[in-house]
mmCIF file of C-alpha atoms in Angstrom:
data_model
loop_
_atom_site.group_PDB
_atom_site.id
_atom_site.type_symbol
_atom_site.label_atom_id
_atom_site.label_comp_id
_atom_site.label_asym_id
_atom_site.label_seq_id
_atom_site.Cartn_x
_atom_site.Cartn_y
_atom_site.Cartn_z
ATOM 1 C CA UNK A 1 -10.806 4.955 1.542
ATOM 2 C CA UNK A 2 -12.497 6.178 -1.699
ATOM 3 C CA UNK A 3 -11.137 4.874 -5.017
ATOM 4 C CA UNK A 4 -10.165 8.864 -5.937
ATOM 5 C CA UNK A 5 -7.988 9.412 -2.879
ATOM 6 C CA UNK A 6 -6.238 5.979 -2.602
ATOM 7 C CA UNK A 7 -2.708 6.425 -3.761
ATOM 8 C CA UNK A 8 -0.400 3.409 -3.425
ATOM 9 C CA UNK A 9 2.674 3.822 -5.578
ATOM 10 C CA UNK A 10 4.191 7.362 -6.290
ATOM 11 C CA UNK A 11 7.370 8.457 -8.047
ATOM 12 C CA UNK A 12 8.957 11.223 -6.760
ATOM 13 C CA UNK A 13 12.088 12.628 -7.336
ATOM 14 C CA UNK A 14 14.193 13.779 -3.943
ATOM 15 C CA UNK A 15 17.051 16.209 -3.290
ATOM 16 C CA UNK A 16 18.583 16.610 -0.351
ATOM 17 C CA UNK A 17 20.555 19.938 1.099
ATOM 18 C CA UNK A 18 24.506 21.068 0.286
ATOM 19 C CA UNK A 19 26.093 21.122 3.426
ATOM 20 C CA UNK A 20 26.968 24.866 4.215
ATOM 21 C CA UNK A 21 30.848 25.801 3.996
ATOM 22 C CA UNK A 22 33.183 26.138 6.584
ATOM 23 C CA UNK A 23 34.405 29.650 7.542
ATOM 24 C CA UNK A 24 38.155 30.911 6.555
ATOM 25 C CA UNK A 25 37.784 33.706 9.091
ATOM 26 C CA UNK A 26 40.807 35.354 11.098
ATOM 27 C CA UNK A 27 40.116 36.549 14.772
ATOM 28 C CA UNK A 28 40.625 40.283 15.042
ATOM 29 C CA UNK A 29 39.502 42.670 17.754
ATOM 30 C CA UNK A 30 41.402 45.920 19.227
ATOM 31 C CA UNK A 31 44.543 45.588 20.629
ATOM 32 C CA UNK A 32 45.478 41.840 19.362
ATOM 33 C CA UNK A 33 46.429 42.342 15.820
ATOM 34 C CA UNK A 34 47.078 38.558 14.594
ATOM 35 C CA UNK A 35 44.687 36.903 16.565
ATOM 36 C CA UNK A 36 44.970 33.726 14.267
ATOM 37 C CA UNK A 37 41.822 31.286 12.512
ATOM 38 C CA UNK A 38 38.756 31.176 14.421
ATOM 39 C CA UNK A 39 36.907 29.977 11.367
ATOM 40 C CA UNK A 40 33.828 27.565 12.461
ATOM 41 C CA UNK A 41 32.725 24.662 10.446
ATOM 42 C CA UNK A 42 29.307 24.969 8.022
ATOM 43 C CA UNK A 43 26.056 23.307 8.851
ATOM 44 C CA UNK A 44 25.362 19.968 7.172
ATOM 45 C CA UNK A 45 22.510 19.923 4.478
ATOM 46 C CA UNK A 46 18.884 19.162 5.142
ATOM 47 C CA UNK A 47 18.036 15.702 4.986
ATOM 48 C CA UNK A 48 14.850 13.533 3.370
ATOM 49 C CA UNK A 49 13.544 11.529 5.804
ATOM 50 C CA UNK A 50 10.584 8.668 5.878
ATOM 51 C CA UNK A 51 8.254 9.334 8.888
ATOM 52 C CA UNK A 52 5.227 6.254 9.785
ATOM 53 C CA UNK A 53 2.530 7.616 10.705
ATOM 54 C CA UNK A 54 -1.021 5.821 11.886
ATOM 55 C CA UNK A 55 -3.444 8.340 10.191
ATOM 56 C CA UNK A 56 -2.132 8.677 6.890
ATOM 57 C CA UNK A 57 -3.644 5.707 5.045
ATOM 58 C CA UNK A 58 -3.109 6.655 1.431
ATOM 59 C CA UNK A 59 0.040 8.080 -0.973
ATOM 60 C CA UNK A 60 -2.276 11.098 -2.088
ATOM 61 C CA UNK A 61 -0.675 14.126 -0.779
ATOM 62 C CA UNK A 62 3.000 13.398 -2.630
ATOM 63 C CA UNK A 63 0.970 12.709 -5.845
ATOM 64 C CA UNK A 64 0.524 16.333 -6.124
ATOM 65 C CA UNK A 65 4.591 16.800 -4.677
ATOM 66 C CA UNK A 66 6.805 15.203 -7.359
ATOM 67 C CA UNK A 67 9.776 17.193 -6.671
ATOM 68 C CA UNK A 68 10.956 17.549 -2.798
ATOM 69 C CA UNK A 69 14.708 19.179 -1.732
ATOM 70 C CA UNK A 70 15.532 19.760 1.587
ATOM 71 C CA UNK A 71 17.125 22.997 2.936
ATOM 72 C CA UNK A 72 20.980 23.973 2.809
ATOM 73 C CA UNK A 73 23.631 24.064 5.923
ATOM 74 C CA UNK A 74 24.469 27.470 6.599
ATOM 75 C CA UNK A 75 27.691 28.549 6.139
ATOM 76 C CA UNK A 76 30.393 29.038 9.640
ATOM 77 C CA UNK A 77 31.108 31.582 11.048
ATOM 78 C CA UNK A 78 33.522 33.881 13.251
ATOM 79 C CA UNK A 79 34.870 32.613 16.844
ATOM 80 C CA UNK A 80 34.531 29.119 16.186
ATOM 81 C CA UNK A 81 30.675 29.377 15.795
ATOM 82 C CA UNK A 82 28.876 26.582 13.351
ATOM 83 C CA UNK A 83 26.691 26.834 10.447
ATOM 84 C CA UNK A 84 22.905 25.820 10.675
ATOM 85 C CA UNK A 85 21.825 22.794 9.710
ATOM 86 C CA UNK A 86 19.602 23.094 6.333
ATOM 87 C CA UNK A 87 15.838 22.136 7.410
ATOM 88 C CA UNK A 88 15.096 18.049 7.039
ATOM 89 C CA UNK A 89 12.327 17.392 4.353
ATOM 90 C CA UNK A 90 9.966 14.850 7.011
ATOM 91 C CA UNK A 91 7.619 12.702 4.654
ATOM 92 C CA UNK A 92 4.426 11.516 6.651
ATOM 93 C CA UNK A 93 4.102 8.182 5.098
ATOM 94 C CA UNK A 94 1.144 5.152 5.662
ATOM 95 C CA UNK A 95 2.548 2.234 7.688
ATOM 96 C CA UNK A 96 4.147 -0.980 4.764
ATOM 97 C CA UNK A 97 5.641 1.961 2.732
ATOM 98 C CA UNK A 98 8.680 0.738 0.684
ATOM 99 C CA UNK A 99 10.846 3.304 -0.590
ATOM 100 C CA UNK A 100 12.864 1.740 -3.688
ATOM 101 C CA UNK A 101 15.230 2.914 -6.356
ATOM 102 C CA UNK A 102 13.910 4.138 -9.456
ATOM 103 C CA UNK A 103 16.385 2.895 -11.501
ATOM 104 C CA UNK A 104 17.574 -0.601 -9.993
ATOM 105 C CA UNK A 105 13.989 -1.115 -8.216
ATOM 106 C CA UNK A 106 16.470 -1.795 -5.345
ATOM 107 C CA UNK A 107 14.713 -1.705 -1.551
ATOM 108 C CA UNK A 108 16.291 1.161 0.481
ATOM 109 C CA UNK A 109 13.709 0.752 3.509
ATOM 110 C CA UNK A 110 11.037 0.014 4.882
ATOM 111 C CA UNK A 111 8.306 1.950 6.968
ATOM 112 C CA UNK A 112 6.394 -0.709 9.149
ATOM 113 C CA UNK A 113 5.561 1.253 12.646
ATOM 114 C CA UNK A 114 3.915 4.517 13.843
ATOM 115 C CA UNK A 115 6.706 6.623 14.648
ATOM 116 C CA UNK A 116 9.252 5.078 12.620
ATOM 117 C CA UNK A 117 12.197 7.462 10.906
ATOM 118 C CA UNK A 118 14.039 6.329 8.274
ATOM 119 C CA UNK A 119 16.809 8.929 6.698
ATOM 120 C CA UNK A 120 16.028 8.264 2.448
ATOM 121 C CA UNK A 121 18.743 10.878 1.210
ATOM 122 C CA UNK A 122 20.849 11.932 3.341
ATOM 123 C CA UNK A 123 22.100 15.765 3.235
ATOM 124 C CA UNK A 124 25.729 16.932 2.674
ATOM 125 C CA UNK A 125 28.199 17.574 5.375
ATOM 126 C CA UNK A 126 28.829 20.830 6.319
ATOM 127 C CA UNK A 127 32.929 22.093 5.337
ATOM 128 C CA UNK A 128 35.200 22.159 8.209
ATOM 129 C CA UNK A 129 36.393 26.133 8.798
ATOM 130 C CA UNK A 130 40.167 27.166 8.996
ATOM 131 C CA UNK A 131 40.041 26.563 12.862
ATOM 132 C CA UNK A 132 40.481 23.137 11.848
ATOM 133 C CA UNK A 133 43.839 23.592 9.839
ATOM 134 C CA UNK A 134 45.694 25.065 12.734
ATOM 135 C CA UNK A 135 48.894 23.697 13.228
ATOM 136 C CA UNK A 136 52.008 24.365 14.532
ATOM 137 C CA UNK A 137 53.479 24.710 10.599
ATOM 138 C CA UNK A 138 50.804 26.443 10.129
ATOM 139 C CA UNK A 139 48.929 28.799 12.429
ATOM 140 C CA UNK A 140 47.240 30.778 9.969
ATOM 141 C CA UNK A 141 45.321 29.091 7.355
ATOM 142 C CA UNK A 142 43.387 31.107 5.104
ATOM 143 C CA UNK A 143 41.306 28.550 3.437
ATOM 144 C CA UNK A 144 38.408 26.547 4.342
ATOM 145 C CA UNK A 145 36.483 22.980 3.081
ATOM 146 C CA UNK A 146 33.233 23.754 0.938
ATOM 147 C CA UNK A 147 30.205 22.435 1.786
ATOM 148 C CA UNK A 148 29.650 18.611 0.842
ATOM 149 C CA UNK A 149 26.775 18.573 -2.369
ATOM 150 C CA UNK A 150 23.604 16.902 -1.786
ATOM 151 C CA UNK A 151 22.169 14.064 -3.317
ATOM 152 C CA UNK A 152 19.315 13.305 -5.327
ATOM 153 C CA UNK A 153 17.594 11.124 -7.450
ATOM 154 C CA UNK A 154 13.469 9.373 -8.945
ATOM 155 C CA UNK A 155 12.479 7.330 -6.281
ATOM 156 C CA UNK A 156 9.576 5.289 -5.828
ATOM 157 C CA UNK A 157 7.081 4.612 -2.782
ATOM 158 C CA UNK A 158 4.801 2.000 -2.759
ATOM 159 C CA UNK A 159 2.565 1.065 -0.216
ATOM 160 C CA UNK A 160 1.531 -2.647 0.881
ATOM 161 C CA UNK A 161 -1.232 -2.402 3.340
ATOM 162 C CA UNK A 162 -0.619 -3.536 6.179
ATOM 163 C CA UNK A 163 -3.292 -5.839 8.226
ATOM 164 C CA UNK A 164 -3.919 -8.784 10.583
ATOM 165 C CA UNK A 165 -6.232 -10.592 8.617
ATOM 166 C CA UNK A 166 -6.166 -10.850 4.501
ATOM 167 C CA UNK A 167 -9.135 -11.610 2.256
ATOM 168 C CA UNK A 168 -8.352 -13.780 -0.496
ATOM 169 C CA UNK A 169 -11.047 -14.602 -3.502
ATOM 170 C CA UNK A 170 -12.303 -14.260 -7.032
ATOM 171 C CA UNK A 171 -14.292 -11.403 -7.253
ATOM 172 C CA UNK A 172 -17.769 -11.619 -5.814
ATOM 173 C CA UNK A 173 -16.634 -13.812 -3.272
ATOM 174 C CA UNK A 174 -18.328 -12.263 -0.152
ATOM 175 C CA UNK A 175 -15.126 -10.296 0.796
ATOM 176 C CA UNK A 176 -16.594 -6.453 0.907
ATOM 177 C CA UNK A 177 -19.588 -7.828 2.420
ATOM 178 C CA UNK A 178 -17.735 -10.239 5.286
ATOM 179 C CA UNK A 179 -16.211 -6.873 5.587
ATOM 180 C CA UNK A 180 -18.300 -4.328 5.973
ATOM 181 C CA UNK A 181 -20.496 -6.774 8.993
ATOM 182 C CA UNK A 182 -17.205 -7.336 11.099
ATOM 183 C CA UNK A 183 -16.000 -4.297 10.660
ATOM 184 C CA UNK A 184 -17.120 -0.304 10.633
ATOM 185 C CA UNK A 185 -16.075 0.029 7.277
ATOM 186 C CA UNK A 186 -17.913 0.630 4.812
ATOM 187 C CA UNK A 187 -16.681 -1.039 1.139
ATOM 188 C CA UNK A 188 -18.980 -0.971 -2.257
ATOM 189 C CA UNK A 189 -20.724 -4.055 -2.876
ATOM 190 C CA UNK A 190 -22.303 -5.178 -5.747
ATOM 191 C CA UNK A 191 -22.901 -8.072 -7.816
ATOM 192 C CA UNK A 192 -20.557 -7.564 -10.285
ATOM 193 C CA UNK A 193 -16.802 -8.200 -10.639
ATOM 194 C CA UNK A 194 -14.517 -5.667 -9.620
ATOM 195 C CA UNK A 195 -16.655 -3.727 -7.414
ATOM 196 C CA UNK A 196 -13.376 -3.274 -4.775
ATOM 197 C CA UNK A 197 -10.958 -0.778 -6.663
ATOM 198 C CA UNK A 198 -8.970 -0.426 -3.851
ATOM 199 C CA UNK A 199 -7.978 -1.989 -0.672
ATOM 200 C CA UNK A 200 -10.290 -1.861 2.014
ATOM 201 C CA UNK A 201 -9.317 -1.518 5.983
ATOM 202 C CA UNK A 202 -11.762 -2.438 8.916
ATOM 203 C CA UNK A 203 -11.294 -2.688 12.547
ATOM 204 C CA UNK A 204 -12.766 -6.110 13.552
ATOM 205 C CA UNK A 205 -14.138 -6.102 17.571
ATOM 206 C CA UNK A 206 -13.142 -9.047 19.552
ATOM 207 C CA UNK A 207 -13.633 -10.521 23.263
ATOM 208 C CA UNK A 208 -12.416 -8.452 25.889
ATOM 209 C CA UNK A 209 -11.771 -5.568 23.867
ATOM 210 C CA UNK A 210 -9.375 -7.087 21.734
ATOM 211 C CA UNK A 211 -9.267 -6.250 17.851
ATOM 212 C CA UNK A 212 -7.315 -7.039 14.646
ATOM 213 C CA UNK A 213 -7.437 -5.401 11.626
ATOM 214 C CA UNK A 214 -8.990 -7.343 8.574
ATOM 215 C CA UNK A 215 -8.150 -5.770 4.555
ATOM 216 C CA UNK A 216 -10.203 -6.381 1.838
ATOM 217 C CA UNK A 217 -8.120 -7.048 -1.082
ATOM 218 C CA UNK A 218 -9.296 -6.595 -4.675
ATOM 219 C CA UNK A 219 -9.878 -9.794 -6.403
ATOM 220 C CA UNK A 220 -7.571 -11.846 -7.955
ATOM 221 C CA UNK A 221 -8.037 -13.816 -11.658
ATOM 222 C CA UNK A 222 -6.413 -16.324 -12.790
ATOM 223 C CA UNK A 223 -3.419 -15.106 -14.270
ATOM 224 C CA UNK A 224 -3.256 -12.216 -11.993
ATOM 225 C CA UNK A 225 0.445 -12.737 -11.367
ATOM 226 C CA UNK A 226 1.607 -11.732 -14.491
ATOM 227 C CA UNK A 227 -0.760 -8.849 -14.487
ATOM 228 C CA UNK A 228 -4.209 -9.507 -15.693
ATOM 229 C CA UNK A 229 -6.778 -8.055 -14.095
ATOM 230 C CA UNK A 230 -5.945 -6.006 -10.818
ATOM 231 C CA UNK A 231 -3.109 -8.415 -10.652
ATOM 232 C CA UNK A 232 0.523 -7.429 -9.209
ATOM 233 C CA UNK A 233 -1.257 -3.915 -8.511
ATOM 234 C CA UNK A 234 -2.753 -5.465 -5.478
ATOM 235 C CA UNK A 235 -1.155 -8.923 -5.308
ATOM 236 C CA UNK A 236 1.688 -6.762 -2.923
ATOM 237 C CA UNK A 237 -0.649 -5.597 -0.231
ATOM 238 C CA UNK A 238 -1.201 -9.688 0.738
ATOM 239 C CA UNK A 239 2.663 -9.970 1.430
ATOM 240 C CA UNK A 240 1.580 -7.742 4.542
ATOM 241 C CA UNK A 241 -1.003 -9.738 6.084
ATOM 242 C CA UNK A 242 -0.226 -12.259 8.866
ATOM 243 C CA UNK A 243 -3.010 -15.202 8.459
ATOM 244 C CA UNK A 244 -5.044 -15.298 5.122
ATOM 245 C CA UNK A 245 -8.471 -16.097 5.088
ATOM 246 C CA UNK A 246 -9.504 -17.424 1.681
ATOM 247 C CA UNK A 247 -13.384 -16.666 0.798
ATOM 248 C CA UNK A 248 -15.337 -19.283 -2.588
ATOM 249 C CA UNK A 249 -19.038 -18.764 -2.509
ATOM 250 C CA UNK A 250 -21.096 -21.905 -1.802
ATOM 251 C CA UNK A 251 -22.317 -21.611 -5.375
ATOM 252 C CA UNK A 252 -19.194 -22.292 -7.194
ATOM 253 C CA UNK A 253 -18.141 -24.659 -9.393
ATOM 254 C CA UNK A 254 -15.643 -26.367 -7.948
ATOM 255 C CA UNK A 255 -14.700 -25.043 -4.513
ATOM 256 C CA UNK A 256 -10.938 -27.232 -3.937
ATOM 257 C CA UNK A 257 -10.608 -25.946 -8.186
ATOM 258 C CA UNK A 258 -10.903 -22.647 -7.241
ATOM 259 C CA UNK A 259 -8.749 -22.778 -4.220
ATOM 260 C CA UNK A 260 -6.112 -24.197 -5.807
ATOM 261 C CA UNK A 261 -6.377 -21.712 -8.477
ATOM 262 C CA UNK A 262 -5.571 -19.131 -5.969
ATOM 263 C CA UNK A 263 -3.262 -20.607 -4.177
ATOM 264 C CA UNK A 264 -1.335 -20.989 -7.294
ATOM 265 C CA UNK A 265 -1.589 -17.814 -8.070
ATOM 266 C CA UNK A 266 0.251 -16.263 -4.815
ATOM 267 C CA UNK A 267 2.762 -18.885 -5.136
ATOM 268 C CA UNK A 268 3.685 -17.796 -8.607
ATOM 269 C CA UNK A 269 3.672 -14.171 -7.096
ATOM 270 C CA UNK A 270 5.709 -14.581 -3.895
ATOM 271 C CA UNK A 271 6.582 -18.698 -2.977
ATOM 272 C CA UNK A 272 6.801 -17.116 0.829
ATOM 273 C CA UNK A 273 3.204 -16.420 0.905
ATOM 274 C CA UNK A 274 2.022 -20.262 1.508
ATOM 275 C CA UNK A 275 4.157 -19.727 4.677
ATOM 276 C CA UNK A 276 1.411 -17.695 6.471
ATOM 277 C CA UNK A 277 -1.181 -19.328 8.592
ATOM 278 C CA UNK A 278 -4.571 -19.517 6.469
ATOM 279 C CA UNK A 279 -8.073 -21.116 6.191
ATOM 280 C CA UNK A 280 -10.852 -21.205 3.727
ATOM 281 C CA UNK A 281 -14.830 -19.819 4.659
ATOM 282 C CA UNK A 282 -17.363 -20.862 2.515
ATOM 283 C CA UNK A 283 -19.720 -17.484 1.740
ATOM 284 C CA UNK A 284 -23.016 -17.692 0.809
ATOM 285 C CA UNK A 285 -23.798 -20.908 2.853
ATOM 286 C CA UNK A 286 -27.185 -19.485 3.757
ATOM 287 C CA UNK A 287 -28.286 -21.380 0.646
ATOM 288 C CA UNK A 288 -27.275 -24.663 1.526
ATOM 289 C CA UNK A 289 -29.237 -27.032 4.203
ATOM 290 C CA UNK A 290 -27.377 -29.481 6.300
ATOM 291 C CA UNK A 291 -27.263 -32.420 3.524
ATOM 292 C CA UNK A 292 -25.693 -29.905 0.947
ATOM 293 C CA UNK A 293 -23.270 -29.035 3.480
ATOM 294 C CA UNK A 294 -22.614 -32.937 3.702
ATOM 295 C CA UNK A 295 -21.796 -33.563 0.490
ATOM 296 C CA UNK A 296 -19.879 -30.451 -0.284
ATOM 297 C CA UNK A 297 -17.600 -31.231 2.573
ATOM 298 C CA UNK A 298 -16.530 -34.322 1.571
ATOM 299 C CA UNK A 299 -14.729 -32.565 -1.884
ATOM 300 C CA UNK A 300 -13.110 -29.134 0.198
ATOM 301 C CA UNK A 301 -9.128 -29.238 0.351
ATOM 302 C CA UNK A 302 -8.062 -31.306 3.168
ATOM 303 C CA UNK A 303 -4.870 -29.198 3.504
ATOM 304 C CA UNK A 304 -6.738 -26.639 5.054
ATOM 305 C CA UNK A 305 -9.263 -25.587 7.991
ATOM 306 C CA UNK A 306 -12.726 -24.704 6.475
ATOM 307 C CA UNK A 307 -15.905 -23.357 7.652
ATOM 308 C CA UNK A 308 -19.222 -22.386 6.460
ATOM 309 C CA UNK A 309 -20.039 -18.869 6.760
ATOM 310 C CA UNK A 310 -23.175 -16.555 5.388
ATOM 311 C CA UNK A 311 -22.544 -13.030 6.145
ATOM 312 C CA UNK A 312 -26.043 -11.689 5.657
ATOM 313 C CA UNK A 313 -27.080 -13.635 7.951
ATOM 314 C CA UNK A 314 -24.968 -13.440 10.720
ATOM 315 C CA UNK A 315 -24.271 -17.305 10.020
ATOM 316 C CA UNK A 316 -21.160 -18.952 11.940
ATOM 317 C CA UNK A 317 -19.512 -14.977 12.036
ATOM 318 C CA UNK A 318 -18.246 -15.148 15.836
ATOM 319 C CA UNK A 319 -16.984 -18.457 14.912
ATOM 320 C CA UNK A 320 -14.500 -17.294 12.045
ATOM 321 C CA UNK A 321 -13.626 -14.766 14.325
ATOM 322 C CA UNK A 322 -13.057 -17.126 17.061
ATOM 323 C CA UNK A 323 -10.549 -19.072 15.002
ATOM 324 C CA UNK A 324 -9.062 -15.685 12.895
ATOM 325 C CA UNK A 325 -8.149 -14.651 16.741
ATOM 326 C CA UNK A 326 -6.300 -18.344 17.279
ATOM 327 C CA UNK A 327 -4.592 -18.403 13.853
ATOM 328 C CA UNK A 328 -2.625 -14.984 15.084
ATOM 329 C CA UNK A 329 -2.243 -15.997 18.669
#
């Protein structure tokens, strides 16, 4: 997913179809001259519907749509027959899209399988024709319902990637290139903060042909839930991972600092977060010999399941995998 082409939070503004209006028709054919209401009933408006789909990993395509309305109902017809229904708007969406309220920022659904429908706006019903008003009082009504109105309205779509596995670090933590070993994809890395713009999605082979997906989330500052940095634009896509696997170099500081650091910071984003399963590698260990190792172990977070990793080379990687695989059994 290149920077340019991944879209995770559109505002669009939706309108769905007028249902079509009923019919106020009177039968009539040779040789029955009052052959009463045989008005049908109109077609009920298109509606705007949220489709998950598998291969559509990015917003893009409704960056360039801002305005969507779905068809009209047709209107009824003679000898009872019924309008068409206007043509459904079907939005091909990535799997974790949220569709929300522009103006309350209220949740309307959620898009979390391939597959998945979800109606967003629903279109108007169709009028019911005079065939409906019959009655003995009345056996010839000349009038018929109009067409209900559609709705519309700004909405906004934001997607929170979903994956198995979450990185969690500081930039430069290892995260692009734990990544881009496990995985086929293929992330920028450099040495230099910031080098992941965007989330990053890999495929990670197990035993047996088993596999999880692992994302590659942009890193986080401290601060980063009120904003600074990349902050709350990527802070969302970790609410969608089930076990988080938090990544400090070998080379920092103060390793249990900087995990608590984070740790703090997705509890001041989203409490629920320190509910997920989660452990802490330690990148970069190709630097350190067993005595180093030693020491450093005795001041990691006890809270937590840890283990030494070097991604470059090939250090302890079927290990992490072996106990990513048991943290989402």
């Amino acid at each position: 997913m290149a920077s340019s082409s991944f879209v995770d939070y559109v505002k669009i503004f939706l309108h769905s179809g007028k249902g079509g209006a009923g019919s106020a028709h009177l039968h009539r054919e040779k040789f029955v001259a009052k052959g009463g209401p045989d008005g049908g009933d109109g077609g009920r408006g298109g509606h705007i519907i949220l489709k998950g789909s598998r291969n559509v990993w990015t917003l893009l395509a409704l960056r360039y749509q801002k305005h969507l309305s779905a068809g009209d109902g047709g209107s009824g017809g003679s000898a009872g027959s019924t309008g068409a229904n206007g043509k459904d708007i079907i939005i091909e969406v990535p799997l974790g899209t949220v569709a929300k309220d522009a103006e309350t920022e209220e949740i309307l659904c959620e898009i979390t399988e391939d597959g998945e429908q979800k109606i967003l706006l629903k279109g108007g019903r169709g009028g019911l024709g005079n065939l409906n008003f019959k009655s003995a009082t009345n056996q010839t009504p000349r009038y018929a319902q109009p067409g209900e109105m559609g709705t519309e309205g700004w909405f906004i779509l934001e997607l929170k990637v979903l994956a198995d596995v979450g990185l969690v670090g500081f930039p430069n933590a290892g995260k692009s290139t734990l990544l881009s070993v496990v995985s086929a994809a293929k992330p920028k890395i450099a040495n230099y903060p910031f080098t992941t713009l965007v989330p990053q999605l890999g495929i990670v082979p197990y035993r047996d042909n088993a596999s999880f997906a692992m994302a590659d989330i942009p890193g986080i500052i401290e601060g980063a839930h009120e904003g600074k940095g990349l902050g709350l634009r990527f802070l969302r896509h970790i609410e969608r991972n089930a076990v988080l696997l938090f990544m400090i170099p070998a080379d920092s500081k103060d390793i249990a600092d900087e995990y608590e650091v984070l740790l703090n910071e997705l509890k001041l984003y989203n409490p629920e977060l320190l509910d997920k399963p989660r452990m802490l590698a330690i990148t970069k260990s190709d630097m350190l010999d067993d005595e180093l190792k030693s020491m450093l172990e005795k001041h990691l977070p006890t809270s937590i399941d840890h283990i030494f990793i070097s991604s470059v080379a090939q250090t302890n990687i079927q290990e992490l995998k072996d106990k990513l695989w048991k943290l989402l059994q």
